[in-house]
Short mmCIF file of C-alpha atoms in Angstrom, two decimals:
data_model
loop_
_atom_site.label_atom_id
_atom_site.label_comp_id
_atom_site.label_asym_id
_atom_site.label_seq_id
_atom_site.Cartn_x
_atom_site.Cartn_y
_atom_site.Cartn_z
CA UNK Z 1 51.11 147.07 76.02
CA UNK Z 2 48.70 145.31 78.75
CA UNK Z 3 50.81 143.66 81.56
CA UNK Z 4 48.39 140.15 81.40
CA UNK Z 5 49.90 140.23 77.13
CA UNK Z 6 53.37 140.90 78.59
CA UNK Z 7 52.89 137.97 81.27
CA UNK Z 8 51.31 136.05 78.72
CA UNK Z 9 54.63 135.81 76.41
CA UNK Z 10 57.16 135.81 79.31
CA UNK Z 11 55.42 132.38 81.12
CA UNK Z 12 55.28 130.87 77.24
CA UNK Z 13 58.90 131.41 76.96
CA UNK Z 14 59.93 130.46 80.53
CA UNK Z 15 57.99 126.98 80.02
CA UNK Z 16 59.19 126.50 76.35
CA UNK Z 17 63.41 127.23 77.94
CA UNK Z 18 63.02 125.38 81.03
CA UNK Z 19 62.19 122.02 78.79
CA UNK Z 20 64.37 123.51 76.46
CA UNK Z 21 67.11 123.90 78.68
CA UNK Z 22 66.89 120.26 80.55
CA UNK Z 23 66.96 118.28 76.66
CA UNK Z 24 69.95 120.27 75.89
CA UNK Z 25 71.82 119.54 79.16
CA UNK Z 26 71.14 115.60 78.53
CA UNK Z 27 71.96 115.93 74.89
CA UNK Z 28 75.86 117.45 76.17
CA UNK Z 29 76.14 114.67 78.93
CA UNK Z 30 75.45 111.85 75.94
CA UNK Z 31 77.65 113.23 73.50
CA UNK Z 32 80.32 115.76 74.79
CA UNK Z 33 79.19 118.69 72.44
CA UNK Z 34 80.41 122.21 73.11
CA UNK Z 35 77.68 123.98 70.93
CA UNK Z 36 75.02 121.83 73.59
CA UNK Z 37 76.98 123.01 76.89
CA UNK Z 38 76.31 126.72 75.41
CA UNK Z 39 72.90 126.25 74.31
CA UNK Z 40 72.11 124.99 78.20
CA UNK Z 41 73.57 127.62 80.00
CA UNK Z 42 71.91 130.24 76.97
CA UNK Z 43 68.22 128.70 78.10
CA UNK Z 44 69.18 128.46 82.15
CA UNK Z 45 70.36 131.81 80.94
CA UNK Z 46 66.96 132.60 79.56
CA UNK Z 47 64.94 131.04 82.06
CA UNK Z 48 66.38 132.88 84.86
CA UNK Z 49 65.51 136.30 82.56
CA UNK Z 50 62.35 135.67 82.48
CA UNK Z 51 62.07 134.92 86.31
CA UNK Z 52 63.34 138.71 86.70
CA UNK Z 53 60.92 139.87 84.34
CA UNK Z 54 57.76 138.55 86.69
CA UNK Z 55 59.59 139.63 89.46
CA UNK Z 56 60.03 143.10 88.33
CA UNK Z 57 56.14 142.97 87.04
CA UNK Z 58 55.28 142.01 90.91
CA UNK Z 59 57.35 144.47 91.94
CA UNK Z 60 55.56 147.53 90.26
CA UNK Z 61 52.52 146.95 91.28
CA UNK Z 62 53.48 148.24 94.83
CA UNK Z 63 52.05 150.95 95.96
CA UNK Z 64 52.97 154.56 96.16
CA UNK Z 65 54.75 155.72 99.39
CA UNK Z 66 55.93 158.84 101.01
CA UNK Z 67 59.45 158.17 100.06
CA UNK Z 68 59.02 157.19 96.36
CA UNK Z 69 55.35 159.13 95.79
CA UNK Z 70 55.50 158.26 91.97
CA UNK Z 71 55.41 154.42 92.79
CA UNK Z 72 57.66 151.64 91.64
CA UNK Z 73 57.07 151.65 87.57
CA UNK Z 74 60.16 151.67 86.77
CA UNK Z 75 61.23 148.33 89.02
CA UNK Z 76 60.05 147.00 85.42
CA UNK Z 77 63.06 148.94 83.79
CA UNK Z 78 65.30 147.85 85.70
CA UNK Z 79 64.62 144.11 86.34
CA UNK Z 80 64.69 144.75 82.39
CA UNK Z 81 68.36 145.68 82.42
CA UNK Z 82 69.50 142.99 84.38
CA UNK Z 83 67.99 140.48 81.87
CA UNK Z 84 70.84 142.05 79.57
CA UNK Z 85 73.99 141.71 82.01
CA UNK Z 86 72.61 138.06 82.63
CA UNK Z 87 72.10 137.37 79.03
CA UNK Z 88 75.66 139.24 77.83
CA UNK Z 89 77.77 137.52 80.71
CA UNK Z 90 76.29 134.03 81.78
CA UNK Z 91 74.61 133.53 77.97
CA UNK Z 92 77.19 135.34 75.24
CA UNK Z 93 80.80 135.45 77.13
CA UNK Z 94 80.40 131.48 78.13
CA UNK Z 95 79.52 130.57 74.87
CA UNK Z 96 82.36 132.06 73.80
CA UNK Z 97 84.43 130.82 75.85
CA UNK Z 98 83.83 127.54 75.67
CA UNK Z 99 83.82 127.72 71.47
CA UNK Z 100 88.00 128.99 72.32
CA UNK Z 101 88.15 125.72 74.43
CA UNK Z 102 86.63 123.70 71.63
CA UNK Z 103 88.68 125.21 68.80
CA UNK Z 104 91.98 124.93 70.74
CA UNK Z 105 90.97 120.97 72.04
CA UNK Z 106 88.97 119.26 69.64
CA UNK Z 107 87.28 116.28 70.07
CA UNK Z 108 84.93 113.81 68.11
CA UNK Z 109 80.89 114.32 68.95
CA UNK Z 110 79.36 111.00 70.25
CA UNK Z 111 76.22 109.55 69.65
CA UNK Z 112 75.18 112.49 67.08
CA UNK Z 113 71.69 111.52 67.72
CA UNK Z 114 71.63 113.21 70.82
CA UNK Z 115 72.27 116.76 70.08
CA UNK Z 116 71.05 116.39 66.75
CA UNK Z 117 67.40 114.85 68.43
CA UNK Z 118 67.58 117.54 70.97
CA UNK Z 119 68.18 120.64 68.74
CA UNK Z 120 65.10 119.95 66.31
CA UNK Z 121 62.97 119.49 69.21
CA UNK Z 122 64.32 122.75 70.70
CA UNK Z 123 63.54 124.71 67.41
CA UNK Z 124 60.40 123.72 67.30
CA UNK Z 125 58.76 124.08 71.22
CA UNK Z 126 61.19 127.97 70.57
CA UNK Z 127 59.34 128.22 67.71
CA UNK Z 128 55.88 128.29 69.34
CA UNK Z 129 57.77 130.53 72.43
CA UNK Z 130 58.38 133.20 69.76
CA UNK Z 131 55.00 132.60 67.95
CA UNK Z 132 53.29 133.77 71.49
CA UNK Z 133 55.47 136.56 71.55
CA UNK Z 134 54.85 137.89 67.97
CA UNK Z 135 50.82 137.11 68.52
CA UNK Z 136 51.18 139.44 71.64
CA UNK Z 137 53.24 142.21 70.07
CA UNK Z 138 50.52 142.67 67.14
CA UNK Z 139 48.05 143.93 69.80
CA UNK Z 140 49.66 146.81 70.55
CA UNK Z 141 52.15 147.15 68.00
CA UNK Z 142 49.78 148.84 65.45
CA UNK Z 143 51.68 150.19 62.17
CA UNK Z 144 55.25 150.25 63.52
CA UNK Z 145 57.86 147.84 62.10
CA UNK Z 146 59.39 146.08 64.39
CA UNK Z 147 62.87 147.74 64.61
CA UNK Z 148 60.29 151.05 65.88
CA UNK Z 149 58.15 148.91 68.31
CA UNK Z 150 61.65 147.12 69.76
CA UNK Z 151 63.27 151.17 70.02
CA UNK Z 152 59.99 152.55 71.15
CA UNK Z 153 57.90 150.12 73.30
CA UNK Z 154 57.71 151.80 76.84
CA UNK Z 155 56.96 148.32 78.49
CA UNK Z 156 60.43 146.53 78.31
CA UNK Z 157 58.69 142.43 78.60
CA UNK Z 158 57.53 141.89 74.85
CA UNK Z 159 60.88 143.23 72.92
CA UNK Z 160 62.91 141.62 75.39
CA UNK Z 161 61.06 138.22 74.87
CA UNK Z 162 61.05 139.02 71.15
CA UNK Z 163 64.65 139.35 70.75
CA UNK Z 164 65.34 136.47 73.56
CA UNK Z 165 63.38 134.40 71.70
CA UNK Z 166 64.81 135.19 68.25
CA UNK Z 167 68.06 134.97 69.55
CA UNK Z 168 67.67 131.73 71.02
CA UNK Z 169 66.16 130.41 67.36
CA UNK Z 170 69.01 131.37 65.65
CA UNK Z 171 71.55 130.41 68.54
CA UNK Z 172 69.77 127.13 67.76
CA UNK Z 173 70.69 127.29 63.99
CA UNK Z 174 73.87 127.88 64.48
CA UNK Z 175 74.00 125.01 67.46
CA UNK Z 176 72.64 122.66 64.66
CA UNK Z 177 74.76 123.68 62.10
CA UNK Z 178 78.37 123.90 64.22
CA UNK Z 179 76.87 120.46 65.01
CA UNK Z 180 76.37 119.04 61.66
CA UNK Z 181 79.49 119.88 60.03
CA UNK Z 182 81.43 118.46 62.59
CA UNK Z 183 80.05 115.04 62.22
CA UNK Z 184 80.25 115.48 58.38
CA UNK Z 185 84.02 115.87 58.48
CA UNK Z 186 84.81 114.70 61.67
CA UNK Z 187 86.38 117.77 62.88
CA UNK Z 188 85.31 119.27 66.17
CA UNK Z 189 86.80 122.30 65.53
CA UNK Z 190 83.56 123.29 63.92
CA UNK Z 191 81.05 122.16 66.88
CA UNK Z 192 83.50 125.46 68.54
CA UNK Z 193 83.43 127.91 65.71
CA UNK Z 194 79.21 127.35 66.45
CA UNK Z 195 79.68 127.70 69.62
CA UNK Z 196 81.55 131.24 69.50
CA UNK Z 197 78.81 132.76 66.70
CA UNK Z 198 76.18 131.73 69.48
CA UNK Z 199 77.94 133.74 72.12
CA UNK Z 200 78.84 136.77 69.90
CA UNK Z 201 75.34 136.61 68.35
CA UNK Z 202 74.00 136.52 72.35
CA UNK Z 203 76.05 139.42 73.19
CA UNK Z 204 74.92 141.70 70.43
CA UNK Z 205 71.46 140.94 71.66
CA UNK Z 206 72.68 142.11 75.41
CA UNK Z 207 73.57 145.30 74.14
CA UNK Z 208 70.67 146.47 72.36
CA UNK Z 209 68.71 145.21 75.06
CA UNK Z 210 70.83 147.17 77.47
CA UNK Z 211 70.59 150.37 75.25
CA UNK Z 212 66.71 149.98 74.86
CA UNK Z 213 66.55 150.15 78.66
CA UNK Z 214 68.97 152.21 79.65
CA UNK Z 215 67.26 155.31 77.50
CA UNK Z 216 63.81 154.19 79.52
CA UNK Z 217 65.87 153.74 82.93
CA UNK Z 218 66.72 157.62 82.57
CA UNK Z 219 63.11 158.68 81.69
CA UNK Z 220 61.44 159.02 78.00
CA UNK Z 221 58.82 160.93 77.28
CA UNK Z 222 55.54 160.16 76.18
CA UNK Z 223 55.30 159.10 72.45
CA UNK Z 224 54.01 161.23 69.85
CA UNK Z 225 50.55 160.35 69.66
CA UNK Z 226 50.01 160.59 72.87
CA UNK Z 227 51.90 164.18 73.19
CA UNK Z 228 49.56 165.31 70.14
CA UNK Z 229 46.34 163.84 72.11
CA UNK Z 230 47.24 165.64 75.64
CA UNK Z 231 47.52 168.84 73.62
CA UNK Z 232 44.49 168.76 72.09
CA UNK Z 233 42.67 167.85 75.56
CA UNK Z 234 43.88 170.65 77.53
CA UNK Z 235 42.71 173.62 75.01
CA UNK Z 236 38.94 174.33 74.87
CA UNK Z 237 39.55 177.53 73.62
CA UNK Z 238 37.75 179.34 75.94
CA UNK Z 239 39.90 179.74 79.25
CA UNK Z 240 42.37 177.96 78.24
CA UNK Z 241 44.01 179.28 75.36
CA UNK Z 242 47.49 177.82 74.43
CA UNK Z 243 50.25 175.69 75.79
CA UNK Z 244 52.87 177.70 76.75
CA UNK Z 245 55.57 174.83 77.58
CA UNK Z 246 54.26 171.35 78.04
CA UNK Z 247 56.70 168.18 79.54
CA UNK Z 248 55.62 164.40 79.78
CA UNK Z 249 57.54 161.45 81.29
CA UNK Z 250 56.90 157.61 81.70
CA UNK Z 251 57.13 157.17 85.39
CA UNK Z 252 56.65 153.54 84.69
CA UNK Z 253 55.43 151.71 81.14
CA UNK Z 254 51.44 151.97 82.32
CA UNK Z 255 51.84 155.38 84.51
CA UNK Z 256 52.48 158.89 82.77
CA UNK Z 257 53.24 162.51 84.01
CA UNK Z 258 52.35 165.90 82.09
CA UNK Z 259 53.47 168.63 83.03
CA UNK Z 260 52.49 171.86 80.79
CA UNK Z 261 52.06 175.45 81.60
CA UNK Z 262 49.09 176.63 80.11
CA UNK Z 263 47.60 180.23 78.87
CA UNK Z 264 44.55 181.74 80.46
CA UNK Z 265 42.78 184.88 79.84
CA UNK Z 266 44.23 187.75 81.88
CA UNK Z 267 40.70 188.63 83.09
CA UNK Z 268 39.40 185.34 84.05
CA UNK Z 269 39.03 184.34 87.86
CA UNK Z 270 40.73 181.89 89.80
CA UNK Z 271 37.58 180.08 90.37
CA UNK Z 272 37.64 180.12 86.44
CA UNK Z 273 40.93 178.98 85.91
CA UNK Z 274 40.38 176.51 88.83
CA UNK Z 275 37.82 174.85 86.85
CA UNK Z 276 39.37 174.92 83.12
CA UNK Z 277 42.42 173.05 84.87
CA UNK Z 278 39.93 170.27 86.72
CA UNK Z 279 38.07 170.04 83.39
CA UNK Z 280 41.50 169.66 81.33
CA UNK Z 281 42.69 166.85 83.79
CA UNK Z 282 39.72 165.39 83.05
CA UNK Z 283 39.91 165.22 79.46
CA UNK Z 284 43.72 164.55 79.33
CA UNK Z 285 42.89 161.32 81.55
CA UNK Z 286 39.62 160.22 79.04
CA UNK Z 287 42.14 160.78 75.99
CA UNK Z 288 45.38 159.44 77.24
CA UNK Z 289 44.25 157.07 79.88
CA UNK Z 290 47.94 156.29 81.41
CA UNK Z 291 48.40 159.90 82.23
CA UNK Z 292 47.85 159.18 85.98
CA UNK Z 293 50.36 162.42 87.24
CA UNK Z 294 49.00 165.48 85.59
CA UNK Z 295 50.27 169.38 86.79
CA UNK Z 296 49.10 172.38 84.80
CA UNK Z 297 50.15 175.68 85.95
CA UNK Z 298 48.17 178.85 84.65
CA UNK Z 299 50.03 181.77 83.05
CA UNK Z 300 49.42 184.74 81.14
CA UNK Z 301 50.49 183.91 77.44
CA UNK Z 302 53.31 185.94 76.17
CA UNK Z 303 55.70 185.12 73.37
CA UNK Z 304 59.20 185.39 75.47
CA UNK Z 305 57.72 182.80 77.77
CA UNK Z 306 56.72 180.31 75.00
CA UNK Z 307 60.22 180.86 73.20
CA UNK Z 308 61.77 179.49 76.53
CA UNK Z 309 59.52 176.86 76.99
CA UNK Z 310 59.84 175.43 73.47
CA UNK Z 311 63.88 174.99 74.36
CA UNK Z 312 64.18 171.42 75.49
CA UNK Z 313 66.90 172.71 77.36
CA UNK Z 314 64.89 174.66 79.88
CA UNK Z 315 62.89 173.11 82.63
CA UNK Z 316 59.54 174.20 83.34
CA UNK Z 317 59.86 176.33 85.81
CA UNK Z 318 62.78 177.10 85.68
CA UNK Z 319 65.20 180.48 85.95
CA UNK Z 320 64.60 181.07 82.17
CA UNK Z 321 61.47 180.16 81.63
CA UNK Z 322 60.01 182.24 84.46
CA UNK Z 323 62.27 185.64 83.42
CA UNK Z 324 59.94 186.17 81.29
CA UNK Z 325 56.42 186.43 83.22
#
């Protein structure tokens, strides 16, 4: 995913809650509705998410120093993961809540107009929020369905947006609905019982979102594609032979280290060697172009070695990998 697509879709749905947000609060002041009190605090809620998200995007871009040499990708991860503790306490455990204080203290909704007015409008300008994020997915998205992109994406904005934004449209059913049976039967009981399925539906969104981060918080590796193009770049079949053992990790979503020992000829010369590992950089870099970190280490193929190394529980490098050369 570019950043400027990812920036593009978080500054659409910052605008589109922030208008959002200010109707809604208006539409509660005018008539008293619970399922409007939520919906506010869901788009402050959302509006302060996607503040984090440009904050962690500025972040990044700092760079490298001695004491964190790999950079600051990751600041995107984690801003990332605070979207969900914002969005599961200050979006879903309000709205629920306040749906318990509804349910247990009823009350009439007055002038209807108001939230009813607000929540069309809302589900339309989210509408065009989520539109922006769904035209800005499809660029990188390629074949995946969108359960894979959401579980896979290495840059945390877009399926956070997605889901924010999908969440929020279907909060705003549910607003609309709680909304309109309570002035069809006059029982406010069921403005709450909308206002609790918006703050259980909020916090299932918080923990996927937290889930989807956490596992890129602790380091993924690169995805397939990209694994099958890196190992096609570094053998030419002439001095370099094999992969032995070969390790990748997102150091941010737009930054990538491989690590691979690789097999050269026993005979060859370290001036020979030298040069098959420059020229493999080189074409790891032209085929996987986010592979900024690259270390190949030269070894003399044997098959104990490569048994160890295919173990994803050995290290390169390590004790049990290197008992064998």
């Amino acid at each position: 995913m570019s950043a400027s697509g990812g920036t593009k879709a978080i500054v659409a749905a910052l605008a589109a809650n922030l208008a959002i947000a200010v109707a809604k609060f208006v539409a509660y002041l005018f008539s008293g509705s619970s399922s409007m009190l939520a919906e506010s605090v869901h788009s402050l809620a959302d509006s302060g998410n996607q503040g984090l998200l440009l904050l962690g995007g500025k972040k990044a871009k700092r760079e490298a120093t001695p004491e964190h040499p790999f950079g600051y990708g990751r600041e995107r991860y984690i801003y990332a993961f605070l979207v969900s503790i914002v969005l599961f306490t200050v979006g879903g455990m309000f709205a629920i809540y306040e749906g318990y204080e509804k349910i247990h203290d009823p009350h009439e909704i007055d002038a209807w107009y108001w939230p009813v007015g607000v929540l069309v409008f809302a589900i339309i300008a989210e509408s065009f929020s989520f539109r922006t994020a769904i035209k800005e997915s499809n660029h990188t998205r390629g074949n995946q369905s969108w359960k894979d992109f959401i579980r896979r994406a290495k840059a945390p904005e877009l399926p956070v947006v997605l889901l924010e934004d999908l969440g929020a449209l279907v909060g705003l059913v549910l607003a609309l609905a709680g909304v309109c049976t309570a002035l069809a039967t006059g029982n406010g009981v069921w403005d709450g019982i909308g206002t609790l399925c918006i703050g259980v539906l909020l916090i299932l969104i918080a923990i996927v979102l937290a889930v989807e981060t956490k596992s890129l918080l602790l380091g993924e590796a690169a995805g397939t594609d990209s694994v099958d193009k890196i190992k096609a770049a570094v053998v030419d079949g002439d001095t370099v032979t094999g992969i032995i053992h070969m390790r990748t990790l997102h150091l941010g979503p737009e930054e990538l280290l491989v690590a691979a020992k690789i097999a050269v000829q026993h005979d060859d010369t370290a001036a020979e060697v030298a040069a098959a590992i420059n020229a493999a950089e080189e074409r790891i870099r032209v085929a996987v172009p986010i592979a900024r970190v690259i270390y190949l280490e030269p070894d003399i193929y044997n098959e104990k070695a490569a048994a160890a190394g295919e173990n994803p529980g050995r290290t390169p490098g390590g004790p049990a990998a290197e008992s064998g050369h």
